[in-house]
Amino acid sequence: MDEWFSEIAADYKLPEGGAEELRDAGFVVMAGPLPRDRVSGFAAAYDLAVRAAHPDDVSIGRTSIRVHDFVNCGPEFDCLYLYVPLLAACCSVIRQPFKLSTMLARTVTAHSSAQALHADFRNQDGWPMVGFIIMVDDFQSDNGATRFVPSSHLWPHVPIDVMQDPTTDYEGQVLATGRAGSIIIYNGSIWHGHTANATGQPRRSIQGAYIRRDAQAGVDQAARIRPDTLSRIGSLARYLLNLPAEKRGRSTISGSAAS
């Protein structure tokens, strides 16, 4: 077992009740890495990064727009994948050394329909995953908040197996609503999907996923890392991005998490 994973597992914790909620329900909504007084500035940085994105990194879907490679979009976003409860959740769900697979912007467009319920990964496939969604806007019942089916991460089937139309409501589903700056942390095997955005405004978020360290990542972070990103991140970030290691001291883990 590698040294970084051992330190994270020993030192990082979810807030009281968070580990149980993630284990039993499959997701948890909590305060995120952004203080309330930073949310408006963060939203402005998000919009700037989206506008400046290379066309190859932009994916326009039926209900949302995704902009990839947010690891390299500026120092405002570095703290997101270092968030202590998120890393603690990875230890709880993945239970072995892990790495960041993807981190991207996702905007649910105005007047868009609901996304089909789906599961990102299934436990029986051997690829546990921890997903996270950081709310750039408030997640509300009318603007495309993500819905989850509690405890479905423990089920042997996926929505398409039992639903004629996975875009429809499922009995017992729960909306993950919250204020901008909040974070949703979820088990990648849970059934989920964004709801319809009935408003005239887009609903913005940053989402990402952690996977086993020996699994194939969605993005080869080492191949894409930019010199300016590399110059500002610490040893913990390098580890999570699966980059070549730096020499470090025992204090690096707490210093990196606080950035």
PDB file of C-alpha atoms in Angstrom:
ATOM      1  CA  MET A   1       0.000   0.000   0.000  1.00  0.00           C
ATOM      2  CA  ASP A   2       1.496   3.343  -0.981  1.00  0.00           C
ATOM      3  CA  GLU A   3       2.420   6.006   1.550  1.00  0.00           C
ATOM      4  CA  TRP A   4       0.066   8.723   0.323  1.00  0.00           C
ATOM      5  CA  PHE A   5      -2.965   6.455   0.479  1.00  0.00           C
ATOM      6  CA  SER A   6      -2.053   5.346   3.991  1.00  0.00           C
ATOM      7  CA  GLU A   7      -1.766   8.969   5.143  1.00  0.00           C
ATOM      8  CA  ILE A   8      -5.042  10.037   3.530  1.00  0.00           C
ATOM      9  CA  ALA A   9      -6.865   7.039   5.012  1.00  0.00           C
ATOM     10  CA  ALA A  10      -5.484   7.792   8.474  1.00  0.00           C
ATOM     11  CA  ASP A  11      -5.841  11.586   8.510  1.00  0.00           C
ATOM     12  CA  TYR A  12      -8.869  12.503   6.380  1.00  0.00           C
ATOM     13  CA  LYS A  13     -12.448  12.105   7.607  1.00  0.00           C
ATOM     14  CA  LEU A  14     -15.957  12.832   6.391  1.00  0.00           C
ATOM     15  CA  PRO A  15     -18.148  15.036   8.609  1.00  0.00           C
ATOM     16  CA  GLU A  16     -20.130  13.225  11.283  1.00  0.00           C
ATOM     17  CA  GLY A  17     -22.722  10.965   9.689  1.00  0.00           C
ATOM     18  CA  GLY A  18     -21.308  11.509   6.195  1.00  0.00           C
ATOM     19  CA  ALA A  19     -19.578   8.145   5.903  1.00  0.00           C
ATOM     20  CA  GLU A  20     -22.731   6.301   6.986  1.00  0.00           C
ATOM     21  CA  GLU A  21     -24.898   8.265   4.548  1.00  0.00           C
ATOM     22  CA  LEU A  22     -22.515   7.571   1.681  1.00  0.00           C
ATOM     23  CA  ARG A  23     -22.372   3.888   2.610  1.00  0.00           C
ATOM     24  CA  ASP A  24     -26.117   3.376   3.059  1.00  0.00           C
ATOM     25  CA  ALA A  25     -27.779   5.876   0.702  1.00  0.00           C
ATOM     26  CA  GLY A  26     -24.923   6.025  -1.797  1.00  0.00           C
ATOM     27  CA  PHE A  27     -24.587   9.809  -1.829  1.00  0.00           C
ATOM     28  CA  VAL A  28     -24.200  12.771   0.481  1.00  0.00           C
ATOM     29  CA  VAL A  29     -24.677  16.547   0.048  1.00  0.00           C
ATOM     30  CA  MET A  30     -22.526  18.819   2.206  1.00  0.00           C
ATOM     31  CA  ALA A  31     -20.712  22.116   2.393  1.00  0.00           C
ATOM     32  CA  GLY A  32     -18.094  22.252  -0.327  1.00  0.00           C
ATOM     33  CA  PRO A  33     -14.578  23.634  -0.642  1.00  0.00           C
ATOM     34  CA  LEU A  34     -15.804  27.138  -1.551  1.00  0.00           C
ATOM     35  CA  PRO A  35     -16.764  29.618   1.184  1.00  0.00           C
ATOM     36  CA  ARG A  36     -19.934  31.563   0.389  1.00  0.00           C
ATOM     37  CA  ASP A  37     -17.990  34.784  -0.148  1.00  0.00           C
ATOM     38  CA  ARG A  38     -15.993  33.142  -2.951  1.00  0.00           C
ATOM     39  CA  VAL A  39     -18.901  31.702  -4.927  1.00  0.00           C
ATOM     40  CA  SER A  40     -19.567  34.698  -7.185  1.00  0.00           C
ATOM     41  CA  GLY A  41     -15.886  35.067  -8.080  1.00  0.00           C
ATOM     42  CA  PHE A  42     -15.671  31.334  -8.707  1.00  0.00           C
ATOM     43  CA  ALA A  43     -18.683  31.484 -11.025  1.00  0.00           C
ATOM     44  CA  ALA A  44     -16.985  34.265 -12.995  1.00  0.00           C
ATOM     45  CA  ALA A  45     -13.812  32.156 -13.284  1.00  0.00           C
ATOM     46  CA  TYR A  46     -15.949  29.219 -14.455  1.00  0.00           C
ATOM     47  CA  ASP A  47     -17.546  31.293 -17.211  1.00  0.00           C
ATOM     48  CA  LEU A  48     -14.174  32.664 -18.310  1.00  0.00           C
ATOM     49  CA  ALA A  49     -12.649  29.171 -18.474  1.00  0.00           C
ATOM     50  CA  VAL A  50     -15.611  27.847 -20.456  1.00  0.00           C
ATOM     51  CA  ARG A  51     -15.367  30.692 -22.980  1.00  0.00           C
ATOM     52  CA  ALA A  52     -11.608  30.173 -23.350  1.00  0.00           C
ATOM     53  CA  ALA A  53     -11.786  26.393 -23.768  1.00  0.00           C
ATOM     54  CA  HIS A  54     -10.296  24.778 -26.848  1.00  0.00           C
ATOM     55  CA  PRO A  55     -13.059  23.515 -29.171  1.00  0.00           C
ATOM     56  CA  ASP A  56     -11.705  19.977 -28.862  1.00  0.00           C
ATOM     57  CA  ASP A  57     -12.497  20.078 -25.132  1.00  0.00           C
ATOM     58  CA  VAL A  58     -16.133  21.115 -25.612  1.00  0.00           C
ATOM     59  CA  SER A  59     -18.885  18.485 -25.926  1.00  0.00           C
ATOM     60  CA  ILE A  60     -22.430  19.651 -26.681  1.00  0.00           C
ATOM     61  CA  GLY A  61     -25.095  17.122 -25.786  1.00  0.00           C
ATOM     62  CA  ARG A  62     -28.864  16.969 -25.868  1.00  0.00           C
ATOM     63  CA  THR A  63     -29.309  18.498 -22.422  1.00  0.00           C
ATOM     64  CA  SER A  64     -25.919  19.816 -21.369  1.00  0.00           C
ATOM     65  CA  ILE A  65     -22.574  21.238 -22.418  1.00  0.00           C
ATOM     66  CA  ARG A  66     -19.365  19.735 -21.057  1.00  0.00           C
ATOM     67  CA  VAL A  67     -15.960  21.393 -21.035  1.00  0.00           C
ATOM     68  CA  HIS A  68     -13.114  19.029 -20.236  1.00  0.00           C
ATOM     69  CA  ASP A  69      -9.680  19.427 -18.619  1.00  0.00           C
ATOM     70  CA  PHE A  70     -10.583  21.740 -15.739  1.00  0.00           C
ATOM     71  CA  VAL A  71      -7.452  20.611 -13.914  1.00  0.00           C
ATOM     72  CA  ASN A  72      -5.596  23.042 -16.176  1.00  0.00           C
ATOM     73  CA  CYS A  73      -8.099  25.908 -16.151  1.00  0.00           C
ATOM     74  CA  GLY A  74      -6.597  27.971 -13.337  1.00  0.00           C
ATOM     75  CA  PRO A  75      -5.690  28.077  -9.649  1.00  0.00           C
ATOM     76  CA  GLU A  76      -9.318  28.732  -8.672  1.00  0.00           C
ATOM     77  CA  PHE A  77     -10.085  25.086  -9.409  1.00  0.00           C
ATOM     78  CA  ASP A  78      -7.119  23.403  -7.709  1.00  0.00           C
ATOM     79  CA  CYS A  79      -8.818  23.134  -4.322  1.00  0.00           C
ATOM     80  CA  LEU A  80     -11.751  21.161  -5.682  1.00  0.00           C
ATOM     81  CA  TYR A  81     -10.095  17.793  -6.161  1.00  0.00           C
ATOM     82  CA  LEU A  82      -8.081  18.187  -2.937  1.00  0.00           C
ATOM     83  CA  TYR A  83     -11.159  18.580  -0.728  1.00  0.00           C
ATOM     84  CA  VAL A  84     -10.700  16.563   2.462  1.00  0.00           C
ATOM     85  CA  PRO A  85     -14.179  14.936   2.659  1.00  0.00           C
ATOM     86  CA  LEU A  86     -13.936  13.946  -0.997  1.00  0.00           C
ATOM     87  CA  LEU A  87     -10.619  12.161  -0.465  1.00  0.00           C
ATOM     88  CA  ALA A  88     -11.989  10.536   2.682  1.00  0.00           C
ATOM     89  CA  ALA A  89     -14.936   9.272   0.633  1.00  0.00           C
ATOM     90  CA  CYS A  90     -12.518   7.759  -1.881  1.00  0.00           C
ATOM     91  CA  CYS A  91     -10.828   5.816   0.892  1.00  0.00           C
ATOM     92  CA  SER A  92     -14.221   4.591   2.109  1.00  0.00           C
ATOM     93  CA  VAL A  93     -15.585   3.491  -1.278  1.00  0.00           C
ATOM     94  CA  ILE A  94     -12.530   2.576  -3.354  1.00  0.00           C
ATOM     95  CA  ARG A  95     -10.573   1.157  -0.393  1.00  0.00           C
ATOM     96  CA  GLN A  96      -7.236   1.198  -2.186  1.00  0.00           C
ATOM     97  CA  PRO A  97      -4.936   3.764  -3.844  1.00  0.00           C
ATOM     98  CA  PHE A  98      -6.877   6.001  -6.217  1.00  0.00           C
ATOM     99  CA  LYS A  99      -6.428   8.827  -8.717  1.00  0.00           C
ATOM    100  CA  LEU A 100      -8.443  11.529 -10.401  1.00  0.00           C
ATOM    101  CA  SER A 101      -9.987  10.274 -13.633  1.00  0.00           C
ATOM    102  CA  THR A 102     -11.761  13.418 -14.862  1.00  0.00           C
ATOM    103  CA  MET A 103     -12.728  16.926 -13.776  1.00  0.00           C
ATOM    104  CA  LEU A 104     -14.876  18.997 -16.087  1.00  0.00           C
ATOM    105  CA  ALA A 105     -17.438  21.768 -16.286  1.00  0.00           C
ATOM    106  CA  ARG A 106     -21.008  20.773 -17.003  1.00  0.00           C
ATOM    107  CA  THR A 107     -23.793  23.210 -17.764  1.00  0.00           C
ATOM    108  CA  VAL A 108     -27.368  21.917 -17.971  1.00  0.00           C
ATOM    109  CA  THR A 109     -28.957  24.106 -20.611  1.00  0.00           C
ATOM    110  CA  ALA A 110     -32.120  26.157 -20.121  1.00  0.00           C
ATOM    111  CA  HIS A 111     -35.429  24.440 -20.919  1.00  0.00           C
ATOM    112  CA  SER A 112     -33.749  21.035 -21.195  1.00  0.00           C
ATOM    113  CA  SER A 113     -35.388  17.692 -20.463  1.00  0.00           C
ATOM    114  CA  ALA A 114     -34.384  15.190 -17.799  1.00  0.00           C
ATOM    115  CA  GLN A 115     -31.384  12.947 -18.228  1.00  0.00           C
ATOM    116  CA  ALA A 116     -31.939   9.195 -18.113  1.00  0.00           C
ATOM    117  CA  LEU A 117     -31.227   7.516 -14.809  1.00  0.00           C
ATOM    118  CA  HIS A 118     -27.981   5.599 -15.054  1.00  0.00           C
ATOM    119  CA  ALA A 119     -25.068   4.217 -13.039  1.00  0.00           C
ATOM    120  CA  ASP A 120     -21.515   5.224 -13.903  1.00  0.00           C
ATOM    121  CA  PHE A 121     -19.964   1.985 -12.644  1.00  0.00           C
ATOM    122  CA  ARG A 122     -21.211  -1.211 -11.080  1.00  0.00           C
ATOM    123  CA  ASN A 123     -19.397  -2.784  -8.126  1.00  0.00           C
ATOM    124  CA  GLN A 124     -19.490  -6.227  -9.683  1.00  0.00           C
ATOM    125  CA  ASP A 125     -17.465  -4.858 -12.592  1.00  0.00           C
ATOM    126  CA  GLY A 126     -14.558  -4.418 -10.212  1.00  0.00           C
ATOM    127  CA  TRP A 127     -14.160  -0.693 -10.841  1.00  0.00           C
ATOM    128  CA  PRO A 128     -15.433   1.263  -7.822  1.00  0.00           C
ATOM    129  CA  MET A 129     -15.739   4.992  -8.476  1.00  0.00           C
ATOM    130  CA  VAL A 130     -16.408   8.098  -6.398  1.00  0.00           C
ATOM    131  CA  GLY A 131     -18.104  10.917  -8.264  1.00  0.00           C
ATOM    132  CA  PHE A 132     -18.424  14.512  -7.163  1.00  0.00           C
ATOM    133  CA  ILE A 133     -20.506  17.471  -8.296  1.00  0.00           C
ATOM    134  CA  ILE A 134     -19.726  20.994  -7.107  1.00  0.00           C
ATOM    135  CA  MET A 135     -22.621  23.415  -7.430  1.00  0.00           C
ATOM    136  CA  VAL A 136     -21.671  26.619  -9.229  1.00  0.00           C
ATOM    137  CA  ASP A 137     -25.336  27.667  -9.102  1.00  0.00           C
ATOM    138  CA  ASP A 138     -27.956  26.737  -6.544  1.00  0.00           C
ATOM    139  CA  PHE A 139     -29.376  23.283  -7.328  1.00  0.00           C
ATOM    140  CA  GLN A 140     -33.163  23.673  -7.190  1.00  0.00           C
ATOM    141  CA  SER A 141     -36.173  21.516  -7.947  1.00  0.00           C
ATOM    142  CA  ASP A 142     -36.869  23.411 -11.183  1.00  0.00           C
ATOM    143  CA  ASN A 143     -33.401  23.974 -12.662  1.00  0.00           C
ATOM    144  CA  GLY A 144     -32.045  20.478 -13.245  1.00  0.00           C
ATOM    145  CA  ALA A 145     -30.875  19.349  -9.814  1.00  0.00           C
ATOM    146  CA  THR A 146     -29.430  15.836  -9.806  1.00  0.00           C
ATOM    147  CA  ARG A 147     -31.748  13.045  -8.637  1.00  0.00           C
ATOM    148  CA  PHE A 148     -30.532   9.913  -6.886  1.00  0.00           C
ATOM    149  CA  VAL A 149     -32.231   6.642  -6.004  1.00  0.00           C
ATOM    150  CA  PRO A 150     -31.022   5.922  -2.447  1.00  0.00           C
ATOM    151  CA  SER A 151     -29.326   2.564  -1.892  1.00  0.00           C
ATOM    152  CA  SER A 152     -29.467   1.647  -5.591  1.00  0.00           C
ATOM    153  CA  HIS A 153     -25.673   1.315  -5.566  1.00  0.00           C
ATOM    154  CA  LEU A 154     -26.296  -1.962  -3.724  1.00  0.00           C
ATOM    155  CA  TRP A 155     -28.670  -3.368  -6.374  1.00  0.00           C
ATOM    156  CA  PRO A 156     -27.561  -5.932  -8.988  1.00  0.00           C
ATOM    157  CA  HIS A 157     -29.376  -4.231 -11.880  1.00  0.00           C
ATOM    158  CA  VAL A 158     -29.276  -0.866 -13.660  1.00  0.00           C
ATOM    159  CA  PRO A 159     -32.180   1.417 -14.637  1.00  0.00           C
ATOM    160  CA  ILE A 160     -32.415   0.219 -18.226  1.00  0.00           C
ATOM    161  CA  ASP A 161     -33.017  -3.316 -16.913  1.00  0.00           C
ATOM    162  CA  VAL A 162     -36.257  -2.374 -15.147  1.00  0.00           C
ATOM    163  CA  MET A 163     -37.477   0.920 -16.641  1.00  0.00           C
ATOM    164  CA  GLN A 164     -39.099   1.389 -20.030  1.00  0.00           C
ATOM    165  CA  ASP A 165     -38.117   5.047 -19.961  1.00  0.00           C
ATOM    166  CA  PRO A 166     -35.253   5.904 -17.580  1.00  0.00           C
ATOM    167  CA  THR A 167     -35.927   9.633 -17.999  1.00  0.00           C
ATOM    168  CA  THR A 168     -39.155   9.276 -16.001  1.00  0.00           C
ATOM    169  CA  ASP A 169     -39.386   9.507 -12.208  1.00  0.00           C
ATOM    170  CA  TYR A 170     -38.500   6.465 -10.140  1.00  0.00           C
ATOM    171  CA  GLU A 171     -40.243   5.705  -6.867  1.00  0.00           C
ATOM    172  CA  GLY A 172     -38.186   6.901  -3.931  1.00  0.00           C
ATOM    173  CA  GLN A 173     -35.843   9.129  -5.935  1.00  0.00           C
ATOM    174  CA  VAL A 174     -34.412  12.107  -4.048  1.00  0.00           C
ATOM    175  CA  LEU A 175     -33.363  15.501  -5.405  1.00  0.00           C
ATOM    176  CA  ALA A 176     -29.911  16.654  -4.332  1.00  0.00           C
ATOM    177  CA  THR A 177     -30.615  20.356  -3.866  1.00  0.00           C
ATOM    178  CA  GLY A 178     -28.320  22.889  -2.248  1.00  0.00           C
ATOM    179  CA  ARG A 179     -26.717  26.297  -2.275  1.00  0.00           C
ATOM    180  CA  ALA A 180     -23.991  27.231  -4.724  1.00  0.00           C
ATOM    181  CA  GLY A 181     -20.642  26.054  -3.356  1.00  0.00           C
ATOM    182  CA  SER A 182     -22.078  22.807  -1.975  1.00  0.00           C
ATOM    183  CA  ILE A 183     -20.710  19.439  -3.045  1.00  0.00           C
ATOM    184  CA  ILE A 184     -22.416  16.138  -3.834  1.00  0.00           C
ATOM    185  CA  ILE A 185     -20.227  13.087  -3.260  1.00  0.00           C
ATOM    186  CA  TYR A 186     -21.609   9.805  -4.542  1.00  0.00           C
ATOM    187  CA  ASN A 187     -20.839   6.165  -5.150  1.00  0.00           C
ATOM    188  CA  GLY A 188     -20.452   5.678  -8.904  1.00  0.00           C
ATOM    189  CA  SER A 189     -22.783   2.678  -8.804  1.00  0.00           C
ATOM    190  CA  ILE A 190     -25.812   4.670  -7.619  1.00  0.00           C
ATOM    191  CA  TRP A 191     -28.646   5.430 -10.041  1.00  0.00           C
ATOM    192  CA  HIS A 192     -28.658   9.145 -10.815  1.00  0.00           C
ATOM    193  CA  GLY A 193     -29.213  11.786 -13.478  1.00  0.00           C
ATOM    194  CA  HIS A 194     -30.077  15.453 -13.695  1.00  0.00           C
ATOM    195  CA  THR A 195     -33.742  16.459 -13.790  1.00  0.00           C
ATOM    196  CA  ALA A 196     -35.375  18.820 -16.270  1.00  0.00           C
ATOM    197  CA  ASN A 197     -34.264  22.438 -16.231  1.00  0.00           C
ATOM    198  CA  ALA A 198     -37.591  24.238 -16.578  1.00  0.00           C
ATOM    199  CA  THR A 199     -36.040  27.670 -16.110  1.00  0.00           C
ATOM    200  CA  GLY A 200     -34.671  30.095 -18.652  1.00  0.00           C
ATOM    201  CA  GLN A 201     -31.215  30.013 -17.072  1.00  0.00           C
ATOM    202  CA  PRO A 202     -28.453  27.400 -17.417  1.00  0.00           C
ATOM    203  CA  ARG A 203     -27.468  25.431 -14.309  1.00  0.00           C
ATOM    204  CA  ARG A 204     -23.690  25.190 -13.877  1.00  0.00           C
ATOM    205  CA  SER A 205     -21.514  22.677 -12.035  1.00  0.00           C
ATOM    206  CA  ILE A 206     -18.090  21.092 -11.973  1.00  0.00           C
ATOM    207  CA  GLN A 207     -18.031  17.339 -11.801  1.00  0.00           C
ATOM    208  CA  GLY A 208     -15.379  14.697 -11.631  1.00  0.00           C
ATOM    209  CA  ALA A 209     -14.530  11.175 -10.632  1.00  0.00           C
ATOM    210  CA  TYR A 210     -11.908   9.228  -8.724  1.00  0.00           C
ATOM    211  CA  ILE A 211     -11.090   5.645  -9.663  1.00  0.00           C
ATOM    212  CA  ARG A 212      -8.649   2.906  -8.683  1.00  0.00           C
ATOM    213  CA  ARG A 213      -5.065   3.870  -9.284  1.00  0.00           C
ATOM    214  CA  ASP A 214      -4.492   0.899 -11.586  1.00  0.00           C
ATOM    215  CA  ALA A 215      -7.603   1.587 -13.712  1.00  0.00           C
ATOM    216  CA  GLN A 216      -7.554   3.522 -16.977  1.00  0.00           C
ATOM    217  CA  ALA A 217      -8.422   7.174 -16.378  1.00  0.00           C
ATOM    218  CA  GLY A 218     -10.793   9.161 -18.526  1.00  0.00           C
ATOM    219  CA  VAL A 219      -8.029  11.739 -18.999  1.00  0.00           C
ATOM    220  CA  ASP A 220      -4.299  11.111 -19.112  1.00  0.00           C
ATOM    221  CA  GLN A 221      -3.416  13.892 -16.674  1.00  0.00           C
ATOM    222  CA  ALA A 222       0.331  13.453 -17.130  1.00  0.00           C
ATOM    223  CA  ALA A 223       0.020  13.936 -20.890  1.00  0.00           C
ATOM    224  CA  ARG A 224      -2.170  17.025 -20.550  1.00  0.00           C
ATOM    225  CA  ILE A 225      -0.662  18.799 -17.562  1.00  0.00           C
ATOM    226  CA  ARG A 226       0.446  22.349 -18.399  1.00  0.00           C
ATOM    227  CA  PRO A 227       3.664  23.906 -17.102  1.00  0.00           C
ATOM    228  CA  ASP A 228       1.781  26.639 -15.227  1.00  0.00           C
ATOM    229  CA  THR A 229      -0.388  24.029 -13.515  1.00  0.00           C
ATOM    230  CA  LEU A 230       2.615  21.915 -12.613  1.00  0.00           C
ATOM    231  CA  SER A 231       4.448  24.914 -11.165  1.00  0.00           C
ATOM    232  CA  ARG A 232       1.690  25.775  -8.678  1.00  0.00           C
ATOM    233  CA  ILE A 233       0.397  22.427  -7.404  1.00  0.00           C
ATOM    234  CA  GLY A 234       1.805  20.534  -4.445  1.00  0.00           C
ATOM    235  CA  SER A 235       2.851  16.953  -3.853  1.00  0.00           C
ATOM    236  CA  LEU A 236      -0.609  15.709  -2.921  1.00  0.00           C
ATOM    237  CA  ALA A 237      -2.075  17.098  -6.138  1.00  0.00           C
ATOM    238  CA  ARG A 238       0.731  15.476  -8.118  1.00  0.00           C
ATOM    239  CA  TYR A 239      -0.091  12.158  -6.491  1.00  0.00           C
ATOM    240  CA  LEU A 240      -3.820  12.447  -7.174  1.00  0.00           C
ATOM    241  CA  LEU A 241      -3.143  13.336 -10.805  1.00  0.00           C
ATOM    242  CA  ASN A 242      -0.778  10.354 -11.081  1.00  0.00           C
ATOM    243  CA  LEU A 243       2.186  12.565 -11.977  1.00  0.00           C
ATOM    244  CA  PRO A 244       5.834  11.859 -11.132  1.00  0.00           C
ATOM    245  CA  ALA A 245       6.373  12.285  -7.405  1.00  0.00           C
ATOM    246  CA  GLU A 246       8.260  15.084  -5.678  1.00  0.00           C
ATOM    247  CA  LYS A 247      10.295  14.786  -2.528  1.00  0.00           C
ATOM    248  CA  ARG A 248       8.129  15.870   0.374  1.00  0.00           C
ATOM    249  CA  GLY A 249       7.907  16.086   4.133  1.00  0.00           C
ATOM    250  CA  ARG A 250       5.265  14.736   6.496  1.00  0.00           C
ATOM    251  CA  SER A 251       3.573  18.165   6.634  1.00  0.00           C
ATOM    252  CA  THR A 252       2.817  18.329   2.897  1.00  0.00           C
ATOM    253  CA  ILE A 253      -0.533  16.566   3.129  1.00  0.00           C
ATOM    254  CA  SER A 254      -2.143  19.141   5.408  1.00  0.00           C
ATOM    255  CA  GLY A 255      -0.647  22.068   3.532  1.00  0.00           C
ATOM    256  CA  SER A 256      -1.902  20.811   0.176  1.00  0.00           C
ATOM    257  CA  ALA A 257      -5.413  20.186   1.453  1.00  0.00           C
ATOM    258  CA  ALA A 258      -5.726  23.679   2.849  1.00  0.00           C
ATOM    259  CA  SER A 259      -4.935  25.417  -0.430  1.00  0.00           C
TER     260      SER A 259
END
